[in-house]
Short mmCIF file of C-alpha atoms in Angstrom, two decimals:
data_model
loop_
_atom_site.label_atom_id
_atom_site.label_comp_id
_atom_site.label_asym_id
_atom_site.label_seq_id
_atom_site.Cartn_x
_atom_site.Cartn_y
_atom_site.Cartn_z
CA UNK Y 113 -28.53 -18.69 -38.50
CA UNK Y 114 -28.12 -22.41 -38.90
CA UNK Y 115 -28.51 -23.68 -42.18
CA UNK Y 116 -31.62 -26.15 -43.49
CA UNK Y 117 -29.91 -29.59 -44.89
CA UNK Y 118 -30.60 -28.62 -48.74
CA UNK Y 119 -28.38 -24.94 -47.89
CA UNK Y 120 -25.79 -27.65 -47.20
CA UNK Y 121 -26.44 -29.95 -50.08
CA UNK Y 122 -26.30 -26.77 -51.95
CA UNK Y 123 -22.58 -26.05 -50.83
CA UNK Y 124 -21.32 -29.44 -51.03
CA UNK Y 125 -22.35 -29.97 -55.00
CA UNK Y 126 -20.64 -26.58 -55.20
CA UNK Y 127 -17.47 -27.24 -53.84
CA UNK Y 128 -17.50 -30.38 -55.52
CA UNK Y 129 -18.67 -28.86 -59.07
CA UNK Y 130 -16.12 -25.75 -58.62
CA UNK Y 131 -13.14 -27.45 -56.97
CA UNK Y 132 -13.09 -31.44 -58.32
CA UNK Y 133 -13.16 -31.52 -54.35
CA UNK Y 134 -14.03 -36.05 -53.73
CA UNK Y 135 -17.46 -36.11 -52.81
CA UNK Y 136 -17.33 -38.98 -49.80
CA UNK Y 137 -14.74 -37.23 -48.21
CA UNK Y 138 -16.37 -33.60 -48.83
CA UNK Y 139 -19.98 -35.04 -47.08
CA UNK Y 140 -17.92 -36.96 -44.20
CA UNK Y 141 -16.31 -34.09 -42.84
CA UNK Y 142 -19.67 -31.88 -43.82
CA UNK Y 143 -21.24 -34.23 -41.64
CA UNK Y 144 -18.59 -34.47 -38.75
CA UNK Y 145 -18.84 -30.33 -38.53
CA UNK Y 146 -22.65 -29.66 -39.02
CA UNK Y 147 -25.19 -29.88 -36.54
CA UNK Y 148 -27.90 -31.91 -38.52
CA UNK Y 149 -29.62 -34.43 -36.81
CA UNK Y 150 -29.29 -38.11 -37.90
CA UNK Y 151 -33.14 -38.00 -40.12
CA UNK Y 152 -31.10 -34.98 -41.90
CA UNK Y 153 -27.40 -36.40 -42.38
CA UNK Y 154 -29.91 -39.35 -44.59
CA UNK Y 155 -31.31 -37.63 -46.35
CA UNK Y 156 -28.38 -34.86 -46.89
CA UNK Y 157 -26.20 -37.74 -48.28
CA UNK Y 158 -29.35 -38.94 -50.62
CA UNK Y 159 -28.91 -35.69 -51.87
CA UNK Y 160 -25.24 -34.91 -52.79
CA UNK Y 161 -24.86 -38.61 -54.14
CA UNK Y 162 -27.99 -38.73 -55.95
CA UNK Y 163 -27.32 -35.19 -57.73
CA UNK Y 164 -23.73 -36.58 -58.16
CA UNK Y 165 -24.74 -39.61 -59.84
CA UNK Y 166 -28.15 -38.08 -61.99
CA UNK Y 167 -25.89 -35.24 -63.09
CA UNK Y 168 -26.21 -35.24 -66.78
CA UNK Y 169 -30.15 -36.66 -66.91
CA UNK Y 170 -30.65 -33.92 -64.56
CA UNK Y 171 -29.26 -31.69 -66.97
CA UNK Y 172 -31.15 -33.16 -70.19
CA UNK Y 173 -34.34 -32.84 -67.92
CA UNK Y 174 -33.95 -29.16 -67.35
CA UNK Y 175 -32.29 -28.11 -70.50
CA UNK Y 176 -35.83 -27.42 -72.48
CA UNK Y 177 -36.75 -25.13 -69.47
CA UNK Y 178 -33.73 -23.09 -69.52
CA UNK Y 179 -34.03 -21.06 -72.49
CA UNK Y 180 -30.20 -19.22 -71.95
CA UNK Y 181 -28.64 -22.68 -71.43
CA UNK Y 182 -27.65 -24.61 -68.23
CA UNK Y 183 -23.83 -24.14 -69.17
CA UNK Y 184 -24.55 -20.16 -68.29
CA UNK Y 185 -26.03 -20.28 -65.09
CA UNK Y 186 -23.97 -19.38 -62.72
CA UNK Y 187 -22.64 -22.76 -60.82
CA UNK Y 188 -24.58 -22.43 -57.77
CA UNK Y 189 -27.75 -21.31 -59.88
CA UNK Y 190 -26.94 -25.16 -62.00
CA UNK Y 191 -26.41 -26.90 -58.79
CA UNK Y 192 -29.71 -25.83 -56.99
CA UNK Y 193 -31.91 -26.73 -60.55
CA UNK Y 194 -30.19 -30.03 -60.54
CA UNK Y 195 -30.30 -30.88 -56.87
CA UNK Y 196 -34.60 -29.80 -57.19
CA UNK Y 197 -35.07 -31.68 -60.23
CA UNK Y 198 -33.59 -34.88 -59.05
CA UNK Y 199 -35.93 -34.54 -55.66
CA UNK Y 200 -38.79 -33.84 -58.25
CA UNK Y 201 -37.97 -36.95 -60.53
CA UNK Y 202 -36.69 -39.56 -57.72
CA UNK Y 203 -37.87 -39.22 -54.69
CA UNK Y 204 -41.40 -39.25 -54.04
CA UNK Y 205 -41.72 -39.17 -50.78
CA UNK Y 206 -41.20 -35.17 -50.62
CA UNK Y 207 -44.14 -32.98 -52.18
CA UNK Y 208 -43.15 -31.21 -55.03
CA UNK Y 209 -44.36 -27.79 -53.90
CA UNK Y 210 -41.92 -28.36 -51.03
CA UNK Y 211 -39.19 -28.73 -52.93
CA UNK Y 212 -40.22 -25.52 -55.07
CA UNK Y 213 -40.23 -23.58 -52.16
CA UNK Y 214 -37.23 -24.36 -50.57
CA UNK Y 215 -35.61 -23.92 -53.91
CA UNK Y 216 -37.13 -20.60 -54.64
CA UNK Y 217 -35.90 -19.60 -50.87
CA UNK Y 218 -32.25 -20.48 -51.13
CA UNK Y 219 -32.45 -18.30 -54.62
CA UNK Y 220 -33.89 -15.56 -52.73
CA UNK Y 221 -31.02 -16.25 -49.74
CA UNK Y 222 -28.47 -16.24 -52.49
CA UNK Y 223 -29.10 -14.07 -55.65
CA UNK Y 224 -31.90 -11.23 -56.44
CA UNK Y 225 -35.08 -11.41 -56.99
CA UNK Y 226 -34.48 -12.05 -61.22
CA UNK Y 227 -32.88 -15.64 -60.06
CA UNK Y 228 -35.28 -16.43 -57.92
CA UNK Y 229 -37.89 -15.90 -60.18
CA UNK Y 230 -36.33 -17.93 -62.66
CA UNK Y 231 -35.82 -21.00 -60.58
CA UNK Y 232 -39.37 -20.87 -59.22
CA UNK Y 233 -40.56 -20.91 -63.38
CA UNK Y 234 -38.32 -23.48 -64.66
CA UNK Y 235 -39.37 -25.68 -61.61
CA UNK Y 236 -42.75 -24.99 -61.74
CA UNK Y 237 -42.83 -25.59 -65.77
CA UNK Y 238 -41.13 -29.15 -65.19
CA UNK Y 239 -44.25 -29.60 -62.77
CA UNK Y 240 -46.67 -28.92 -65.17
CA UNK Y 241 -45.06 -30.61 -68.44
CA UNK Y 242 -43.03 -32.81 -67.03
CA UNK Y 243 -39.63 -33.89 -68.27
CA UNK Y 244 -38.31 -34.92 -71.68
CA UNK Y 245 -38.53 -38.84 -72.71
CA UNK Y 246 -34.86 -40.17 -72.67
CA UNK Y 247 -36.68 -43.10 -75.12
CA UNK Y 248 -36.62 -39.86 -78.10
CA UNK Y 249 -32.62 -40.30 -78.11
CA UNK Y 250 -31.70 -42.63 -81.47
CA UNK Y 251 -28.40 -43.20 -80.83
CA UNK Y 252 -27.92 -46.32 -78.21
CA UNK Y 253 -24.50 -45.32 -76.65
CA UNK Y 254 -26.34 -41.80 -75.83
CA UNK Y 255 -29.60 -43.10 -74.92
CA UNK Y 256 -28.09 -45.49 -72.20
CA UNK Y 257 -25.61 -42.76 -71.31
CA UNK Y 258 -28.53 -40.31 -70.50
CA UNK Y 259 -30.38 -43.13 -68.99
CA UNK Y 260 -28.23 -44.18 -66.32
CA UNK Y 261 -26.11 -40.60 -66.33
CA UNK Y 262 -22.34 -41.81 -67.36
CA UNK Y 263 -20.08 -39.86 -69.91
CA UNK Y 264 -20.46 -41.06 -73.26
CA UNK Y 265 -17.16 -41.71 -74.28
CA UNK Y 266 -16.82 -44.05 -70.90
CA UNK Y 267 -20.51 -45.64 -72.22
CA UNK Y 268 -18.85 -46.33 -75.49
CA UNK Y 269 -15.67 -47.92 -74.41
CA UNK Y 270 -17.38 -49.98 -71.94
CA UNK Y 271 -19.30 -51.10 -75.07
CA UNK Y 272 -16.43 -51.46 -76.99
CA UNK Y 273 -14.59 -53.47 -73.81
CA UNK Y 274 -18.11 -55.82 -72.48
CA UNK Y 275 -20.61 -55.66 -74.90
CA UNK Y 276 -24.12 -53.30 -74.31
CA UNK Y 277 -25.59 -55.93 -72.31
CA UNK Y 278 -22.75 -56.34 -69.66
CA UNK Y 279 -22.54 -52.27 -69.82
CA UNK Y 280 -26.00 -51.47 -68.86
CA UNK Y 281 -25.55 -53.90 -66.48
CA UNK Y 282 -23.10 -52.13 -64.90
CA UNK Y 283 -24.24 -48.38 -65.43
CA UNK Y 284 -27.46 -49.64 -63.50
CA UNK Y 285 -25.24 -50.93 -60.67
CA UNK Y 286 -23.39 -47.96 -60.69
CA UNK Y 287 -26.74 -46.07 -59.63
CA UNK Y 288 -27.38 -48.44 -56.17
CA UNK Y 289 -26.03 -47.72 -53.15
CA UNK Y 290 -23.49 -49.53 -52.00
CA UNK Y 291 -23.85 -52.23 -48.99
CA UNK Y 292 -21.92 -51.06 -45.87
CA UNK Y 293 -19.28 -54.12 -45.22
CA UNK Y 294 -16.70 -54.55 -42.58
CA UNK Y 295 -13.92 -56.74 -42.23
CA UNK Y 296 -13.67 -58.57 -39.12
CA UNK Y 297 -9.95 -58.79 -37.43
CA UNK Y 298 -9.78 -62.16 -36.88
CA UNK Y 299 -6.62 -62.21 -35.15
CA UNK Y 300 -9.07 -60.87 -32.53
CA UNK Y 301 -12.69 -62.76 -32.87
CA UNK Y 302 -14.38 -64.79 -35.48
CA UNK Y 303 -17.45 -63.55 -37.32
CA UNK Y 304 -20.27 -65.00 -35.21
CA UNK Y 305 -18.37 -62.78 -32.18
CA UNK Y 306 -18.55 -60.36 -33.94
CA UNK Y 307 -22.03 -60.64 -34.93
CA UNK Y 308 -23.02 -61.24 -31.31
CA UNK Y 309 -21.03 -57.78 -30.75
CA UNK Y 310 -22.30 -56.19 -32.92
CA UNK Y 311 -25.88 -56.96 -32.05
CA UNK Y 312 -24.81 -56.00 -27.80
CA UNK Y 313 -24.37 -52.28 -29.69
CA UNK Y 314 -27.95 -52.56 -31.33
CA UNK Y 315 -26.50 -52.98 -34.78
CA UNK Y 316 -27.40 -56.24 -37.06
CA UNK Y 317 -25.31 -57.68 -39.34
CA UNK Y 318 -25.04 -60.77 -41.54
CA UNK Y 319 -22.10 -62.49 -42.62
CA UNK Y 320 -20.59 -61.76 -46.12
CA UNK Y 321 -21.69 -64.11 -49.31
CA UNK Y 322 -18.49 -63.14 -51.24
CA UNK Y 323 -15.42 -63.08 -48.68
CA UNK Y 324 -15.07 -65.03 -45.66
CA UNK Y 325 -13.47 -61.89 -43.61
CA UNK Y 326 -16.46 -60.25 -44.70
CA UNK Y 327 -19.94 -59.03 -42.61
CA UNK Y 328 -22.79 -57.03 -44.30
CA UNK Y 329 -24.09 -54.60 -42.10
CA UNK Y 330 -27.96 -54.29 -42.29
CA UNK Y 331 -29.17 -51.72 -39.59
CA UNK Y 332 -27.07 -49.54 -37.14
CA UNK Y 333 -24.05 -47.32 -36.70
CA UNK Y 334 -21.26 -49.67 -36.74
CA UNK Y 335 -18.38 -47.06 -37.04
CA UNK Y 336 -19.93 -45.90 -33.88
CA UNK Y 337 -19.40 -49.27 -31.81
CA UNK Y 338 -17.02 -50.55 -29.23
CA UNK Y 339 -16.40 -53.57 -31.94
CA UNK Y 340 -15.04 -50.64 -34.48
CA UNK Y 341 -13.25 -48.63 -31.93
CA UNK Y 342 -11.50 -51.14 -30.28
CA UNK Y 343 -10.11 -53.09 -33.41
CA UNK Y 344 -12.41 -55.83 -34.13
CA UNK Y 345 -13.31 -54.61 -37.42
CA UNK Y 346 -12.86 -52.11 -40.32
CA UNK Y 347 -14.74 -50.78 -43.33
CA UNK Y 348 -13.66 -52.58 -46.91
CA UNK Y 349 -16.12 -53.65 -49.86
CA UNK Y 350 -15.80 -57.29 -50.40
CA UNK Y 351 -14.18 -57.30 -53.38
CA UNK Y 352 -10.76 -55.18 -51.94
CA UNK Y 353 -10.98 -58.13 -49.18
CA UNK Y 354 -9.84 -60.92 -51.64
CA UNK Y 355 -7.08 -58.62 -52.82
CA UNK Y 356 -5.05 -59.70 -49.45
CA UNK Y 357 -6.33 -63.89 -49.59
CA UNK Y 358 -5.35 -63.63 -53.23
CA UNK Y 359 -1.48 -62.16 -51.79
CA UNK Y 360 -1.74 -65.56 -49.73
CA UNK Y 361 0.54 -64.18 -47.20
CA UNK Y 362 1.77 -66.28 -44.18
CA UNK Y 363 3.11 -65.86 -40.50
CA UNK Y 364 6.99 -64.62 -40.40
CA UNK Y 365 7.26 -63.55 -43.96
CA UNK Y 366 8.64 -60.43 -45.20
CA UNK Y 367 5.59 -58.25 -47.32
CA UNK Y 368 5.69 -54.81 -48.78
CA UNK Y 369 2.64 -53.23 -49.96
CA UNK Y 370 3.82 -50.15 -52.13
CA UNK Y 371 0.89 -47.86 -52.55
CA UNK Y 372 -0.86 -48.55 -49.41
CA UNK Y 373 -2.66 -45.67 -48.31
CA UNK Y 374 -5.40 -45.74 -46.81
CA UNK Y 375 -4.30 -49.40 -45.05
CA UNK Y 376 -7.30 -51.62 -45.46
CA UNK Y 377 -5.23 -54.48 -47.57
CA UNK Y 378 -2.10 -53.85 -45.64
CA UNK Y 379 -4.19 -54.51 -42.13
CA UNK Y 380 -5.56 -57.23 -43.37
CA UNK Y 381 -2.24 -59.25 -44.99
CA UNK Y 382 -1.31 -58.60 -41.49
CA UNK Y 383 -4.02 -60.39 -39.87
CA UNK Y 384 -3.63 -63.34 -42.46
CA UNK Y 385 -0.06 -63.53 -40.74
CA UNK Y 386 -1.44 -63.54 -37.63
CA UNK Y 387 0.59 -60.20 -36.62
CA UNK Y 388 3.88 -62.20 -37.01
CA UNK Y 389 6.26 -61.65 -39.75
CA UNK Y 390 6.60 -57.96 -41.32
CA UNK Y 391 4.66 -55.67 -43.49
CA UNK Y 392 6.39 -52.58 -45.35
CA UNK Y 393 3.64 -50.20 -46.38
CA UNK Y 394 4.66 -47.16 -49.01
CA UNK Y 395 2.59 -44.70 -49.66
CA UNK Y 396 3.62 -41.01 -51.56
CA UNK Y 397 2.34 -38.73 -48.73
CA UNK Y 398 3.20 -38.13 -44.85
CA UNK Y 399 -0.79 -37.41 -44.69
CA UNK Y 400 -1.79 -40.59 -46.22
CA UNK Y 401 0.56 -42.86 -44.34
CA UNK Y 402 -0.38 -41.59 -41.41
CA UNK Y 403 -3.82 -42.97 -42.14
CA UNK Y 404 -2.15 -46.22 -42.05
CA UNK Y 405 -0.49 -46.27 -39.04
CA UNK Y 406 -3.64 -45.15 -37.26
CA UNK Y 407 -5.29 -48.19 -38.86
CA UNK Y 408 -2.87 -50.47 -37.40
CA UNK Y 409 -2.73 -49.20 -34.22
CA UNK Y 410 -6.67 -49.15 -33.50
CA UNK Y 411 -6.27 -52.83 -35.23
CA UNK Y 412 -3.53 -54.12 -32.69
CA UNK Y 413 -0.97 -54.88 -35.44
CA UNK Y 414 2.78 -54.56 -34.48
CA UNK Y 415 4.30 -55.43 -37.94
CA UNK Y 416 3.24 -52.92 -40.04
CA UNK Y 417 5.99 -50.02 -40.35
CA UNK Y 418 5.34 -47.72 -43.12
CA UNK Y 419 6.99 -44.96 -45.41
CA UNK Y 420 6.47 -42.45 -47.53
CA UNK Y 421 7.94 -43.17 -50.51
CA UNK Y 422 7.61 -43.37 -53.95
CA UNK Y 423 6.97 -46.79 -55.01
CA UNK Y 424 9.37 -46.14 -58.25
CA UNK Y 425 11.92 -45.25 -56.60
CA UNK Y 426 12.02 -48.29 -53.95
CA UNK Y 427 14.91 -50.00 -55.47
CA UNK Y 428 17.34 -46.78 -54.48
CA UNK Y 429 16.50 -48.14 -50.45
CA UNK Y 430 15.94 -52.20 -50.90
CA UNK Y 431 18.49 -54.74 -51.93
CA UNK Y 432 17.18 -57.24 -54.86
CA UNK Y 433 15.32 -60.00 -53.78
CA UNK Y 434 14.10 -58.19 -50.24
CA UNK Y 435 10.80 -59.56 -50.07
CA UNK Y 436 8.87 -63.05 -50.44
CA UNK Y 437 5.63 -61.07 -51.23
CA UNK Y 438 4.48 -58.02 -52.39
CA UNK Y 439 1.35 -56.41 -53.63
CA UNK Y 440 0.98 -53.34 -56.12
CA UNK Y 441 -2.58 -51.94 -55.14
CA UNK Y 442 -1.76 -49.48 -58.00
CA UNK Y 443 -3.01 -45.76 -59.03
CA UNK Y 444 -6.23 -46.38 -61.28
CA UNK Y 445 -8.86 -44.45 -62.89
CA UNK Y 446 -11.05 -45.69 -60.30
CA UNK Y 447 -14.21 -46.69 -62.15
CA UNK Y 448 -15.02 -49.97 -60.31
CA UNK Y 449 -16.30 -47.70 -57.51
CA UNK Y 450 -18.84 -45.21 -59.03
CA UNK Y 451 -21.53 -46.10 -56.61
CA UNK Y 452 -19.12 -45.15 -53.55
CA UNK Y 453 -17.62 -42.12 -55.17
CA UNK Y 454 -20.01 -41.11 -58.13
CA UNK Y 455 -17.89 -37.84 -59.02
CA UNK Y 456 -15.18 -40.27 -60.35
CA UNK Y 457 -17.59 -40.93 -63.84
CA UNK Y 458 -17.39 -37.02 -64.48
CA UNK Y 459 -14.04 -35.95 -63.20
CA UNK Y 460 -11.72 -38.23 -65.61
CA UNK Y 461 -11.43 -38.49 -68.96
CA UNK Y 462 -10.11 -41.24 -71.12
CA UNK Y 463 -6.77 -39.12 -71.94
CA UNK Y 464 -6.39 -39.84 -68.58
CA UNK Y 465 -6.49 -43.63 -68.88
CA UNK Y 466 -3.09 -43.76 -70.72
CA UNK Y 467 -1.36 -41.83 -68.30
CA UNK Y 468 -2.43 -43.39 -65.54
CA UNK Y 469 -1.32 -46.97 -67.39
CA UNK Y 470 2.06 -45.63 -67.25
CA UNK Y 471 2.43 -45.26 -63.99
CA UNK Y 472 1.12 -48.43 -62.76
CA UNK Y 473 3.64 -50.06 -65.67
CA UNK Y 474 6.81 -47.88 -64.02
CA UNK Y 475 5.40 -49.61 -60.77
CA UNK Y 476 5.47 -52.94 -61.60
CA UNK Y 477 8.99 -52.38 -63.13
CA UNK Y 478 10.26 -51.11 -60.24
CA UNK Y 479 9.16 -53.42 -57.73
CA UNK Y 480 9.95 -56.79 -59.48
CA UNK Y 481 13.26 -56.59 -59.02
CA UNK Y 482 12.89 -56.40 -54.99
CA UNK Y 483 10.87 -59.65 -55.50
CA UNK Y 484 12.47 -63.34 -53.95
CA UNK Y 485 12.41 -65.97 -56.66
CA UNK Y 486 9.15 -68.11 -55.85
CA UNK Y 487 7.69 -65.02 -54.59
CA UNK Y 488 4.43 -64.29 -55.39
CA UNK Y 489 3.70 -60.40 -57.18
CA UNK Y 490 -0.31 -59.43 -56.99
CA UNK Y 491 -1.68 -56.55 -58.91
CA UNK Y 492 -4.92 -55.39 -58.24
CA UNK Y 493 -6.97 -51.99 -58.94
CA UNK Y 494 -10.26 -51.01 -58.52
CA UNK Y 495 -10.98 -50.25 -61.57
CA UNK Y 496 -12.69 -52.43 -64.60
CA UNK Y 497 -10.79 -50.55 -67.56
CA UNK Y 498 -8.91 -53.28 -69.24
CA UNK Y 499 -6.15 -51.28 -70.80
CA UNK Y 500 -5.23 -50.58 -66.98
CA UNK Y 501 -5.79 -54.06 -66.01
CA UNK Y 502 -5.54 -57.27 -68.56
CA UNK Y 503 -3.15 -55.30 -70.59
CA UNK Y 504 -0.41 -53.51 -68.38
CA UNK Y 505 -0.42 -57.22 -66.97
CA UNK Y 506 0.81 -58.52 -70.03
CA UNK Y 507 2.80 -55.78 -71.03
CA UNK Y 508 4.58 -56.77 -67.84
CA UNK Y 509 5.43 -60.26 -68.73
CA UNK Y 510 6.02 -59.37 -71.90
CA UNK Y 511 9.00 -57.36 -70.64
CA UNK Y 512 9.91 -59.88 -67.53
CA UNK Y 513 10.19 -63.26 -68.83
CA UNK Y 514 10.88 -64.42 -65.21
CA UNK Y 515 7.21 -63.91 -64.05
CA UNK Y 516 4.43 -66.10 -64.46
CA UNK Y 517 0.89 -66.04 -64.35
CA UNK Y 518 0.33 -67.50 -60.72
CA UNK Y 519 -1.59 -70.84 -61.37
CA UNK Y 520 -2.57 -71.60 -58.16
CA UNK Y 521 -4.56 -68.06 -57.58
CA UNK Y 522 -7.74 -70.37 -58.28
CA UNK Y 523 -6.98 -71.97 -54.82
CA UNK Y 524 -6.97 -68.56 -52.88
CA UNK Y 525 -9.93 -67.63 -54.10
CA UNK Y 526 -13.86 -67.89 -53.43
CA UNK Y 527 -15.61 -70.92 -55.66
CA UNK Y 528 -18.09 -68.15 -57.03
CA UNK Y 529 -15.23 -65.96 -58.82
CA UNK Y 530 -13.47 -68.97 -59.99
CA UNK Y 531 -16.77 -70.41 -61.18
CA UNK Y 532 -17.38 -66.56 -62.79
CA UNK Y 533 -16.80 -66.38 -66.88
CA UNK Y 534 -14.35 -63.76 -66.22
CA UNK Y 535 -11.54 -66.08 -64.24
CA UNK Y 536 -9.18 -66.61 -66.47
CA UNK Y 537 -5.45 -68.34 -65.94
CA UNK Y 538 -3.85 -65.63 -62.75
CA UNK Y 539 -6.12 -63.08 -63.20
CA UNK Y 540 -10.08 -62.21 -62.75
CA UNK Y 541 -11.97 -59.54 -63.39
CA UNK Y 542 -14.97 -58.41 -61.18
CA UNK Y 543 -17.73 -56.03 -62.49
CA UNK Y 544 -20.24 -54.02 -60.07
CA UNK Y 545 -23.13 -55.98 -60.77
CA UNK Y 546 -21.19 -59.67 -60.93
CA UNK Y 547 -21.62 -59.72 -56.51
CA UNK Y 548 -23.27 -56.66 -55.92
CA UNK Y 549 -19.88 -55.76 -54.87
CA UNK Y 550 -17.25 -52.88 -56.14
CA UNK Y 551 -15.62 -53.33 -59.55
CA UNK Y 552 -11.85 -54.76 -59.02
CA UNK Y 553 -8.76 -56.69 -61.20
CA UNK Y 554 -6.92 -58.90 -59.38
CA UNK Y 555 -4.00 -60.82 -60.50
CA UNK Y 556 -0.99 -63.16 -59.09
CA UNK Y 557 2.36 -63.35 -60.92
CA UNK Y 558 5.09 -65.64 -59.53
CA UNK Y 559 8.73 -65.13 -59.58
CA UNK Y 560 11.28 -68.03 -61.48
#
């Protein structure tokens, strides 16, 4: 028997609870092997990213109602409560006895006749009485960590790092989806082609406000179209677009990218240089460059060749002074893109942060040697920590006295992030809620 699209919801949450499996890649290929219907694959990913994201005020909701506590139930017990408060709380437009019911069902599909039971009273109870007031919590960083559902300790450093305005700014971003945005291939078409494409296919789109590569899709299935599948575009936020004009590289250079995986910046320095020139592109794993070459190939680009290597170890296979450009898209905590990949908030914690600083730091050490003087080095993440970003920059030229902050980075850039308060001299900074975009660092060094 087929399952109903909250069995599946129910299996995705658990894998991702149970295994720390990455919940957009979990639902794509859940998608890609179920037999849902496109009114269910909606609603299905409402459900797995809206649990995701609501985790913990999901669990402050239910934990009156669950007098052994929520930390006992068994995992898939947790994952149904959470996944039938958060239809109860946030979405209105399903009736809240059928959400008991199909809760109480699965229960009764899954466990005895004790666990459904329970589930059906704790549901039913929240109905009634409704759920505790987050507004009862005295302490700020834990009230507007249960508000918006992000680990404390990352609401308190964010505090510590922007301020409580500019972090409740973002936790609230953090909580929208995210705007489906392509980037069009403009060695192939320009935007209003593609548009006109685009719309051929029944799909509408509108160009970009933030990136000029950049179209905002508003209505349709654009990884389905003939514009996707034969090159003309590819799926990247905004923000990672200005990550290749801030590289500024040009036709017949020589480029590495050294953590490129999955190939959206690579493709797209590649396009800037019109396909002529070449572009190195490193990544750790066979898997994950392979991703890369099948990006370039549905793109049309001949100059990409790529590698897997380990971007510390690049020196051992490259002469000094190999390349007139390279970028360092480094390892990161990832916490610029919550909204795309919510499990992110809960599966790292800050111990984390300082291990992943070192790596990026052995990065940048190893690459700058490989670096032509006048070249230009840009080091980017998509994350907003600033010990990751701001300050392994300057540790950097603190150690390499032959780098520079890259003054002319202003002139690569879009007048609305230069115009933003957090441009600063080589670097900027952009937050979720700044464009609506994902959260990204981006700076330029240059070579004496």
């Amino acid at each position: 028997m087929s399952k109903n699209v909250r069995e599946v919801a129910v299996d995705v949450l658990l894998q991702i609870e149970k295994n720390q499996a990455y919940s957009n890649l979990l639902l794509n290929q859940t998608i890609n092997k179920s037999k849902l219907d496109r009114r269910d694959i909606g609603l299905l990913t409402e459900l797995v990213y809206g649990t995701i994201q609501r985790r913990d005020t999901l669990d402050y909701f239910l934990a009156p109602f669950v007098k052994k506590g929520i930390d006992k139930l068994e995992d898939w017990v947790k994952v149904l409560l959470r996944l039938s408060v958060y239809q109860l709380v946030y979405l209105d437009r399903i009736p809240d006895r059928a959400v008991v019911h199909e809760a109480v069902t699965i229960a009764k599909k899954r466990g005895h006749k004790g666990i459904s039971g329970m589930v059906n009273g704790v549901l039913r109870s929240i109905g009634r009485e409704g759920v505790p007031d987050i507004k009862d919590e005295k302490d700020p960083i834990k009230r507007l960590a249960l508000e918006t559902s992000h680990p404390e300790w990352l609401v308190a450093r964010w505090v510590k790092q922007f301020g409580e305005e500019e972090t409740r700014l973002m936790c609230e971003e953090n909580l929208v989806s995210p705007a489906v945005t392509v980037r069009v291939n403009q060695t192939k078409a320009t935007r209003e082609e593609v548009i006109s494409m685009l719309e051929a296919d029944g799909i509408a789109a509108v160009k970009g406000e933030l990136s000029e590569d950049a179209l905002i899709i508003k209505a349709g299935q654009v990884f389905e179209s003939k514009a996707f599948k034969q090159g003309y575009v590819t799926a990247q936020d905004e923000s990672s677009m200005l990550v290749g004009r801030a590289l500024g590289a040009n036709s017949g250079e020589r480029v590495a990218d050294v953590c490129a995986a999955p190939g959206g910046k690579t493709t797209h320095i590649a396009e800037q240089m019109n396909n002529e020139g070449s572009v190195l592109a490193f990544d750790l794993h066979d898997h994950k460059v392979k991703l890369i070459r099948g990006q370039a190939a549905r793109l049309d680009l001949s100059i990409i060749d790529t590698q897997a290597a380990d971007a510390r170890k690049l020196a051992e296979k490259f002469e000094p002074e190999s390349f007139d450009r390279i970028l360092v898209d480094a390892p990161c905590s990832g916490f610029g893109v919550i909204k795309r990949k919510p499990d992110i908030k809960w599966a790292k914690k800050e111990a984390d942060i300082k291990a992943i600083q070192s790596i990026q730091q052995a990065i940048l050490n190893a690459v700058a040697p490989l670096l032509k003087k006048g070249g230009t080095l840009v080091y980017s993440t998509c994350t907003v920590d600033k010990d990751e970003n701001e300050e392994t920059v300057e540790a950097f030229l603190a150690e390499h006295p032959s780098f520079v902050k890259d003054e002319d980075l202003k002139n690569r850039l879009p007048k609305q992030v230069i115009d933003s308060k957090r441009f600063k001299s080589g670097m900027v900074t952009i937050l979720p809620q700044d464009f609506n975009s994902d959260g990204f660092f981006i700076s330029s060094l240059v070579k004496q």
